[in-house]
Short mmCIF file of C-alpha atoms in Angstrom, two decimals:
data_model
loop_
_atom_site.label_atom_id
_atom_site.label_comp_id
_atom_site.label_asym_id
_atom_site.label_seq_id
_atom_site.Cartn_x
_atom_site.Cartn_y
_atom_site.Cartn_z
CA MET B 1 42.98 129.35 -11.92
CA SER B 2 46.60 128.30 -10.96
CA ASN B 3 47.97 129.20 -14.37
CA ARG B 4 46.93 132.83 -14.14
CA LYS B 5 49.17 135.60 -13.26
CA TYR B 6 46.54 138.36 -12.68
CA PHE B 7 42.98 137.11 -12.65
CA GLY B 8 41.48 135.44 -9.60
CA THR B 9 38.10 133.99 -8.95
CA ASP B 10 36.63 137.49 -9.31
CA GLY B 11 38.79 139.54 -11.54
CA ILE B 12 42.05 141.24 -10.49
CA ARG B 13 42.27 142.52 -6.94
CA GLY B 14 44.68 143.94 -4.58
CA LYS B 15 45.77 146.81 -2.46
CA VAL B 16 45.54 150.15 -3.93
CA GLY B 17 49.05 151.53 -4.98
CA GLU B 18 50.54 148.12 -4.88
CA TYR B 19 50.99 146.19 -8.11
CA PRO B 20 48.93 145.29 -9.85
CA ILE B 21 46.14 147.80 -8.40
CA THR B 22 48.34 150.82 -9.79
CA PRO B 23 47.27 153.47 -12.60
CA ASP B 24 49.95 152.22 -14.94
CA PHE B 25 48.74 148.68 -14.72
CA ALA B 26 45.15 149.74 -15.05
CA LEU B 27 46.20 151.73 -18.18
CA LYS B 28 47.77 148.70 -19.79
CA LEU B 29 45.00 146.44 -18.62
CA GLY B 30 42.50 148.69 -20.53
CA TRP B 31 44.81 148.54 -23.46
CA ALA B 32 45.24 144.70 -23.35
CA ALA B 33 41.52 144.06 -22.79
CA GLY B 34 40.59 146.40 -25.57
CA ARG B 35 42.99 144.60 -27.87
CA VAL B 36 41.59 141.21 -27.26
CA LEU B 37 37.93 142.38 -27.31
CA ALA B 38 38.51 144.24 -30.49
CA LYS B 39 39.46 141.02 -32.24
CA ASP B 40 35.67 140.14 -31.89
CA GLY B 41 34.49 143.42 -33.00
CA VAL B 42 34.23 145.14 -29.58
CA LYS B 43 34.09 148.88 -29.88
CA LYS B 44 32.27 150.00 -26.83
CA VAL B 45 32.63 149.19 -23.11
CA LEU B 46 30.62 150.46 -20.09
CA ILE B 47 32.69 151.18 -16.81
CA GLY B 48 31.04 151.39 -13.52
CA LYS B 49 32.55 151.50 -9.91
CA ASP B 50 31.64 151.41 -6.35
CA THR B 51 32.39 154.24 -3.95
CA ARG B 52 36.03 153.74 -3.20
CA ILE B 53 38.12 156.99 -3.56
CA SER B 54 40.50 154.99 -5.72
CA GLY B 55 37.78 154.45 -8.31
CA TYR B 56 38.37 157.86 -9.92
CA MET B 57 42.06 157.12 -10.49
CA LEU B 58 41.43 153.61 -11.92
CA GLU B 59 38.50 154.48 -14.27
CA SER B 60 40.54 157.26 -15.81
CA ALA B 61 43.62 154.94 -16.37
CA LEU B 62 41.23 152.17 -17.86
CA GLU B 63 39.39 154.57 -20.22
CA ALA B 64 42.90 155.77 -21.52
CA GLY B 65 43.94 152.23 -22.16
CA PHE B 66 40.69 151.43 -24.01
CA ALA B 67 41.04 154.43 -26.04
CA SER B 68 44.54 153.67 -27.19
CA ALA B 69 43.22 150.25 -28.36
CA GLY B 70 40.47 152.03 -30.36
CA VAL B 71 37.67 151.10 -27.83
CA ALA B 72 35.04 153.69 -26.58
CA ALA B 73 34.13 153.85 -22.91
CA ALA B 74 30.77 154.93 -21.41
CA PHE B 75 30.99 155.69 -17.52
CA THR B 76 28.06 155.11 -15.28
CA GLY B 77 29.52 156.52 -12.06
CA PRO B 78 28.92 154.60 -8.70
CA MET B 79 26.68 151.46 -9.64
CA PRO B 80 26.36 148.08 -8.30
CA THR B 81 28.17 145.23 -9.95
CA PRO B 82 24.76 143.49 -11.27
CA ALA B 83 23.71 146.86 -12.54
CA ILE B 84 26.76 147.02 -14.89
CA ALA B 85 25.96 143.32 -16.04
CA TYR B 86 22.33 144.47 -16.67
CA LEU B 87 23.25 147.71 -18.35
CA THR B 88 25.88 146.04 -20.57
CA ARG B 89 23.06 144.01 -22.04
CA THR B 90 20.52 146.75 -22.35
CA PHE B 91 22.85 149.30 -23.93
CA ARG B 92 24.04 146.57 -26.31
CA ALA B 93 27.59 147.34 -25.09
CA ASP B 94 30.26 144.76 -26.13
CA ALA B 95 31.64 144.31 -22.59
CA GLY B 96 31.15 145.73 -19.17
CA VAL B 97 33.93 146.72 -16.67
CA VAL B 98 33.31 147.12 -12.87
CA ILE B 99 35.97 148.81 -10.64
CA SER B 100 35.24 147.35 -7.08
CA ALA B 101 36.63 145.16 -4.47
CA SER B 102 33.23 144.03 -3.32
CA HIS B 103 33.34 143.48 0.40
CA ASN B 104 36.99 144.26 1.05
CA PRO B 105 38.12 147.46 2.92
CA PHE B 106 38.48 150.85 1.05
CA TYR B 107 42.10 150.56 0.59
CA ASP B 108 41.64 147.46 -1.77
CA ASN B 109 40.30 147.60 -5.11
CA GLY B 110 39.74 145.45 -8.28
CA ILE B 111 38.71 145.16 -11.88
CA LYS B 112 36.46 142.63 -13.40
CA PHE B 113 34.81 142.25 -16.84
CA PHE B 114 31.48 141.05 -18.16
CA SER B 115 30.63 140.01 -21.55
CA THR B 116 27.93 141.53 -23.75
CA GLU B 117 25.48 138.90 -22.26
CA GLY B 118 26.17 140.31 -18.81
CA ARG B 119 28.21 137.36 -17.65
CA LYS B 120 31.72 137.06 -16.48
CA LEU B 121 34.30 136.57 -19.34
CA ASP B 122 35.19 133.09 -20.19
CA ASP B 123 38.48 131.55 -18.87
CA ALA B 124 40.08 131.54 -22.27
CA ILE B 125 39.48 135.27 -22.82
CA GLU B 126 40.93 136.26 -19.51
CA LEU B 127 44.04 134.22 -20.38
CA GLU B 128 44.34 136.21 -23.70
CA ILE B 129 44.15 139.55 -21.90
CA GLU B 130 47.02 138.26 -19.60
CA ALA B 131 49.04 137.27 -22.72
CA GLU B 132 48.58 140.81 -24.27
CA LEU B 133 49.63 142.26 -20.89
CA GLU B 134 53.11 140.75 -21.44
CA LYS B 135 53.53 142.86 -24.81
CA GLN B 136 54.63 146.34 -25.24
CA ILE B 137 51.84 148.90 -25.16
CA ASP B 138 51.18 150.69 -28.36
CA CYS B 139 48.38 153.08 -29.79
CA VAL B 140 46.03 153.01 -32.75
CA GLU B 141 46.15 155.86 -35.24
CA SER B 142 44.50 159.16 -33.92
CA LYS B 143 41.33 158.87 -36.13
CA GLN B 144 40.77 155.41 -34.49
CA LEU B 145 41.07 156.33 -30.89
CA GLY B 146 38.19 155.45 -28.56
CA ARG B 147 36.08 158.20 -27.16
CA ALA B 148 34.67 158.70 -23.65
CA SER B 149 31.17 159.37 -22.69
CA ARG B 150 28.94 159.51 -19.61
CA ILE B 151 25.41 157.64 -19.03
CA THR B 152 23.30 159.98 -17.19
CA ASP B 153 20.28 157.76 -16.47
CA ALA B 154 21.91 154.51 -15.31
CA ALA B 155 20.52 154.66 -11.92
CA GLY B 156 17.15 154.99 -12.91
CA ARG B 157 17.23 152.36 -15.46
CA TYR B 158 18.53 149.86 -12.97
CA ILE B 159 15.98 150.81 -10.38
CA GLU B 160 13.10 150.07 -12.89
CA PHE B 161 14.89 146.68 -13.66
CA CYS B 162 14.92 145.57 -9.99
CA LYS B 163 11.33 146.74 -9.54
CA SER B 164 10.31 144.64 -12.72
CA THR B 165 11.56 141.28 -10.92
CA PHE B 166 8.87 141.93 -8.21
CA ASP B 167 5.46 140.53 -9.10
CA HIS B 168 3.37 143.60 -10.15
CA ASP B 169 0.38 142.29 -8.12
CA LEU B 170 2.27 142.48 -4.89
CA SER B 171 3.25 145.62 -2.92
CA LEU B 172 5.56 146.28 0.15
CA SER B 173 2.94 148.68 1.80
CA GLY B 174 2.82 148.09 5.44
CA LEU B 175 6.40 146.59 5.80
CA LYS B 176 9.04 148.58 7.44
CA ILE B 177 12.58 147.74 6.23
CA VAL B 178 15.95 148.66 7.24
CA VAL B 179 18.51 148.77 4.56
CA ASP B 180 22.26 148.92 5.01
CA CYS B 181 24.17 149.73 1.81
CA ALA B 182 27.52 149.32 3.35
CA ASN B 183 28.22 152.93 2.13
CA GLY B 184 28.71 151.48 -1.12
CA ALA B 185 27.26 151.32 -4.66
CA THR B 186 23.56 150.64 -3.78
CA TYR B 187 23.36 153.61 -1.63
CA HIS B 188 21.38 155.63 -4.29
CA ILE B 189 19.79 152.44 -5.59
CA ALA B 190 18.29 150.01 -2.88
CA PRO B 191 16.27 152.58 -0.68
CA LYS B 192 14.41 153.95 -3.75
CA VAL B 193 13.68 150.42 -5.10
CA LEU B 194 12.00 149.36 -1.72
CA ARG B 195 10.44 152.80 -1.20
CA GLU B 196 8.91 152.98 -4.66
CA LEU B 197 7.48 149.41 -4.18
CA GLY B 198 5.59 150.71 -0.98
CA ALA B 199 7.80 150.03 1.90
CA LYS B 200 8.79 152.26 4.81
CA VAL B 201 12.43 152.55 4.47
CA ILE B 202 15.09 153.30 7.24
CA LYS B 203 18.42 153.74 5.65
CA ILE B 204 21.91 153.19 7.27
CA GLY B 205 25.22 152.81 5.46
CA CYS B 206 24.05 155.10 2.73
CA GLU B 207 26.56 158.00 3.23
CA PRO B 208 29.72 157.18 1.25
CA ASP B 209 32.57 159.23 1.65
CA GLY B 210 35.16 157.19 -0.41
CA VAL B 211 36.82 155.63 2.61
CA ASN B 212 33.92 154.21 4.76
CA ILE B 213 32.71 151.35 2.49
CA ASN B 214 32.13 148.14 4.26
CA GLU B 215 33.41 149.91 7.48
CA ASN B 216 31.51 148.28 10.38
CA CYS B 217 28.46 147.92 8.21
CA GLY B 218 26.86 145.97 5.21
CA ALA B 219 26.79 142.23 4.56
CA THR B 220 30.06 141.51 6.15
CA ASP B 221 29.05 143.01 9.60
CA VAL B 222 25.40 143.05 10.30
CA LYS B 223 25.72 144.35 14.11
CA ALA B 224 24.56 147.86 13.15
CA LEU B 225 21.72 146.49 11.11
CA THR B 226 20.49 144.11 13.72
CA LYS B 227 20.49 146.96 16.28
CA THR B 228 18.49 149.33 14.25
CA VAL B 229 15.96 146.56 13.17
CA LEU B 230 15.41 145.71 16.80
CA GLU B 231 15.28 149.50 18.03
CA GLU B 232 12.92 150.52 15.12
CA LYS B 233 10.81 147.34 15.50
CA ALA B 234 11.20 146.85 11.83
CA ASP B 235 9.81 143.93 10.03
CA LEU B 236 13.28 143.05 8.61
CA GLY B 237 16.74 144.35 7.51
CA PHE B 238 18.60 144.10 4.22
CA ALA B 239 22.50 144.27 4.41
CA LEU B 240 24.18 144.71 1.10
CA ASP B 241 27.89 144.57 0.35
CA GLY B 242 29.95 147.23 -1.29
CA ASP B 243 29.26 146.37 -4.76
CA GLY B 244 25.76 145.13 -4.25
CA ASP B 245 26.17 141.37 -5.41
CA ARG B 246 25.64 140.03 -2.00
CA ILE B 247 22.95 140.17 0.48
CA ILE B 248 22.50 139.09 4.17
CA MET B 249 19.03 139.65 5.88
CA VAL B 250 17.95 140.10 9.46
CA ASP B 251 14.53 139.08 10.71
CA HIS B 252 12.41 141.10 13.09
CA LYS B 253 14.00 139.10 16.02
CA GLY B 254 17.38 140.05 15.07
CA ASN B 255 18.43 136.69 13.60
CA ARG B 256 20.91 136.72 10.76
CA ILE B 257 19.67 135.01 7.55
CA ASP B 258 22.48 134.19 5.19
CA GLY B 259 22.89 133.01 1.55
CA ASP B 260 21.88 129.34 2.44
CA LEU B 261 18.60 130.41 4.16
CA ILE B 262 17.74 132.96 1.31
CA ILE B 263 18.21 130.42 -1.42
CA TYR B 264 16.06 127.85 0.58
CA ILE B 265 13.19 130.38 0.80
CA ILE B 266 13.40 131.22 -2.70
CA ALA B 267 13.74 127.57 -3.95
CA ARG B 268 10.83 126.44 -1.74
CA GLU B 269 8.74 129.19 -2.96
CA ALA B 270 9.53 128.47 -6.69
CA LEU B 271 8.48 124.84 -5.90
CA ARG B 272 5.18 126.08 -4.29
CA GLN B 273 4.47 128.38 -7.33
CA GLY B 274 5.22 125.56 -9.86
CA GLN B 275 8.15 127.71 -11.32
CA LEU B 276 11.11 125.50 -10.03
CA LYS B 277 13.35 124.44 -12.90
CA GLY B 278 15.80 121.65 -11.69
CA GLY B 279 17.51 122.15 -8.49
CA VAL B 280 19.87 124.28 -6.48
CA VAL B 281 23.71 124.75 -6.74
CA GLY B 282 25.45 125.50 -3.49
CA THR B 283 29.25 125.43 -2.84
CA LEU B 284 31.56 123.40 -0.72
CA MET B 285 30.98 126.06 2.08
CA SER B 286 27.14 125.65 1.86
CA ASN B 287 25.65 124.49 5.27
CA MET B 288 24.61 120.72 5.46
CA GLY B 289 21.48 121.93 6.86
CA LEU B 290 20.40 123.47 3.34
CA GLU B 291 21.35 120.12 1.60
CA ILE B 292 19.05 118.15 4.23
CA ALA B 293 16.15 120.76 3.99
CA LEU B 294 15.98 120.66 0.10
CA LYS B 295 16.24 116.87 0.17
CA ASN B 296 13.30 116.82 2.44
CA LEU B 297 11.42 119.06 -0.23
CA GLY B 298 12.57 116.61 -3.07
CA ILE B 299 14.68 119.44 -4.58
CA PRO B 300 17.95 118.22 -6.02
CA PHE B 301 21.22 119.80 -4.57
CA VAL B 302 24.78 119.96 -5.81
CA ARG B 303 28.02 121.71 -4.65
CA ALA B 304 30.43 123.69 -6.78
CA LYS B 305 33.70 125.08 -5.97
CA VAL B 306 33.75 128.15 -3.82
CA GLY B 307 33.08 131.21 -5.91
CA ASP B 308 29.95 132.55 -7.62
CA ARG B 309 31.72 132.04 -11.01
CA TYR B 310 31.74 128.22 -10.27
CA VAL B 311 28.04 128.27 -9.09
CA LEU B 312 27.28 129.85 -12.35
CA GLU B 313 29.14 127.38 -14.47
CA MET B 314 27.36 124.44 -12.70
CA LEU B 315 23.95 126.12 -13.17
CA VAL B 316 24.55 126.51 -16.94
CA GLU B 317 25.90 123.00 -17.17
CA LYS B 318 22.81 121.61 -15.56
CA ASN B 319 20.39 124.13 -17.11
CA TRP B 320 19.01 125.17 -13.63
CA ARG B 321 18.26 128.53 -12.36
CA LEU B 322 18.97 128.78 -8.55
CA GLY B 323 22.32 128.91 -6.80
CA ALA B 324 24.01 130.58 -3.97
CA GLU B 325 27.02 130.99 -1.65
CA ASN B 326 26.28 131.29 2.15
CA SER B 327 28.09 134.42 2.01
CA GLY B 328 25.22 136.04 0.31
CA HIS B 329 25.95 135.76 -3.40
CA VAL B 330 22.50 134.56 -4.60
CA LEU B 331 22.05 133.60 -8.52
CA LEU B 332 18.59 133.85 -9.96
CA LEU B 333 19.23 132.96 -13.71
CA ASP B 334 15.36 133.52 -14.38
CA LYS B 335 15.84 137.18 -13.37
CA THR B 336 19.28 138.26 -14.29
CA THR B 337 22.70 137.00 -15.12
CA THR B 338 24.70 137.54 -12.10
CA GLY B 339 24.49 137.63 -8.34
CA ASP B 340 22.18 140.52 -7.43
CA GLY B 341 21.64 141.42 -3.75
CA ILE B 342 18.46 143.62 -4.40
CA VAL B 343 16.78 141.23 -6.68
CA ALA B 344 17.32 138.25 -4.31
CA GLY B 345 16.03 140.31 -1.34
CA LEU B 346 12.85 141.22 -3.44
CA GLN B 347 12.30 137.53 -4.09
CA VAL B 348 12.32 136.73 -0.35
CA LEU B 349 9.80 139.61 0.23
CA ALA B 350 7.49 138.43 -2.40
CA ALA B 351 7.51 135.06 -0.49
CA MET B 352 6.70 136.77 2.73
CA ILE B 353 3.66 138.71 1.25
CA ARG B 354 2.26 135.69 -0.80
CA ASN B 355 2.25 133.42 2.34
CA ASN B 356 1.48 136.12 4.81
CA MET B 357 4.51 134.94 6.97
CA SER B 358 7.36 136.85 8.57
CA LEU B 359 11.02 136.16 7.44
CA ALA B 360 11.49 134.19 10.66
CA GLU B 361 8.50 131.96 9.77
CA LEU B 362 9.79 131.54 6.18
CA CYS B 363 13.14 130.27 7.56
CA GLN B 364 11.39 127.33 9.65
CA GLY B 365 11.88 123.99 7.90
CA MET B 366 15.56 124.26 7.72
CA THR B 367 17.87 123.74 10.59
CA MET B 368 21.44 125.12 10.34
CA LEU B 369 24.24 122.84 11.47
CA PRO B 370 26.89 124.37 13.56
CA GLN B 371 29.56 125.84 11.32
CA ILE B 372 32.51 127.58 12.36
CA LEU B 373 34.55 129.61 9.82
CA ILE B 374 37.93 131.24 10.97
CA ASN B 375 39.96 133.26 8.51
CA VAL B 376 43.72 133.24 9.06
CA ARG B 377 46.33 135.45 7.07
CA TYR B 378 49.19 133.51 5.88
CA THR B 379 52.63 133.66 4.22
CA GLY B 380 54.30 130.70 2.43
CA ASN B 381 52.27 127.48 1.87
CA PRO B 382 50.67 126.55 5.33
CA LEU B 383 48.58 123.78 3.64
CA ALA B 384 51.86 121.81 3.17
CA ASN B 385 52.79 122.18 6.73
CA ALA B 386 52.95 118.97 8.71
CA ALA B 387 51.38 120.29 11.78
CA VAL B 388 48.45 121.89 9.73
CA LYS B 389 47.94 118.45 7.98
CA SER B 390 47.96 116.66 11.32
CA ALA B 391 45.35 119.05 12.91
CA ILE B 392 43.02 118.56 9.84
CA GLU B 393 43.38 114.92 9.91
CA GLN B 394 42.79 114.81 13.68
CA ALA B 395 39.51 116.97 13.24
CA GLU B 396 38.21 114.68 10.36
CA THR B 397 38.76 111.75 12.57
CA GLN B 398 36.89 113.11 15.47
CA LEU B 399 33.90 114.07 13.24
CA GLY B 400 33.75 110.95 11.35
CA ASN B 401 30.49 110.91 9.23
CA GLU B 402 28.63 113.68 11.27
CA GLY B 403 30.61 116.55 10.00
CA ARG B 404 32.85 118.28 7.58
CA VAL B 405 36.29 120.00 7.49
CA LEU B 406 37.16 122.44 4.60
CA ILE B 407 40.33 124.05 4.38
CA ARG B 408 41.03 126.51 1.27
CA LYS B 409 42.82 129.70 0.16
CA SER B 410 40.82 132.70 -0.53
CA GLY B 411 40.57 133.87 -4.19
CA THR B 412 40.41 137.46 -3.24
CA GLU B 413 42.67 137.90 -0.10
CA PRO B 414 45.65 136.38 1.50
CA LEU B 415 43.54 134.32 3.63
CA ILE B 416 43.27 130.63 4.74
CA ARG B 417 39.61 129.98 5.36
CA VAL B 418 39.15 127.08 8.13
CA MET B 419 35.77 125.66 8.01
CA VAL B 420 34.51 122.92 10.28
CA GLU B 421 30.89 121.76 10.48
CA GLY B 422 29.20 119.17 12.61
CA SER B 423 26.38 118.47 15.02
CA ASN B 424 28.08 119.54 18.40
CA HIS B 425 28.80 123.18 18.36
CA SER B 426 31.56 123.13 21.16
CA GLN B 427 33.33 120.22 19.34
CA VAL B 428 33.22 122.10 16.03
CA GLN B 429 34.62 125.38 17.67
CA LYS B 430 37.43 123.61 19.29
CA LEU B 431 38.38 121.72 16.21
CA ALA B 432 38.27 124.92 14.04
CA GLU B 433 40.48 126.79 16.47
CA GLN B 434 42.99 124.08 16.70
CA ILE B 435 43.43 124.07 12.90
CA ALA B 436 43.50 127.94 12.73
CA ASN B 437 46.14 128.00 15.46
CA ALA B 438 48.18 125.56 13.37
CA VAL B 439 47.89 127.64 10.37
CA LYS B 440 48.95 130.74 12.32
CA ALA B 441 51.98 129.04 13.81
CA SER B 442 53.15 127.82 10.49
CA ASN B 443 53.67 131.53 9.17
#
């Protein structure tokens, strides 16, 4: 990714109003992407967005850019990222575009692309788009301009798709589920999916106003969900992020169930059903407890770099189906082409019903090792700082073979992510704080 100027691990992202998340850049990006994609015969793209107020501005600018390159754009309105991947395929569109900054605050936004197969664009194509961005914008002849249209039944189509991934012999009847949609793109999707499959649904985080997306709610903050699950004596809770490609769950006792536990449940159930193909792909951040639990089941496990695009690449390379990040990105390639929080949650529910077990009971068999993650905002290059290097080396020496230290830059925010994992919680906490303090001091 180091040779890219704009694209990160998850598209182009930044603060609204600051380059490159500006209307003039979005206009040129639409033109540049249209120029590159048109070389392969692309004439129609789908454009979806989450609920951020800036989405209206950016979708208009993108559409104008695509039109100037001779590419038609069809708008879906607020829709989850995985919905755009699905709809791009079903509408036989040549590409899909999502305007979202996922789990980030409302004042951030981003733009990412899907191929006609519903997968993120190849690195080579993103580099071609970046090359076009360096050129002077022009316009096709008037009769070749792209047209704009709106898809009115996008939500209904995606709801039916989500339901189709849930075994038709099963029902959610009798289950009380709290769903937190982070005031994001799933607010009009997830509750309907669960309700139409038979569940009693309690909604929170389903009143987007353009600025409350991910604010004290959703997959990045499950306190409100946990409180509601316990108060309502619900069977479990779903927490989705702003664009719906992540899920964190809460069991009836209020325990947080992250992506590692979710993929463990799904992989074990696939093994039980005789449907497991290959193994599981995690990331460098995946808890060692997941690796140990899968090994005990005889399920192969490998780690990819952090980022769902790298998990996907590894799955394709190995021809496996199941992968996840502990942050809640869960990839089920036998169901869909990208991370989908709703679809992943439905597979966990199916395992609960088939085995007549609660979510808490399904998590038994995997013991999470203490893992501390501290995010530190940075300037400059703290990873080259001598004090930071020394703190990392000291932590690695103390942990020995019974733990791990992982320090990395976020691909979507100006953050250094400090992760320390080991068997002793207090030791892990202390070492993570020492490294984080060294990073802060280096700014």
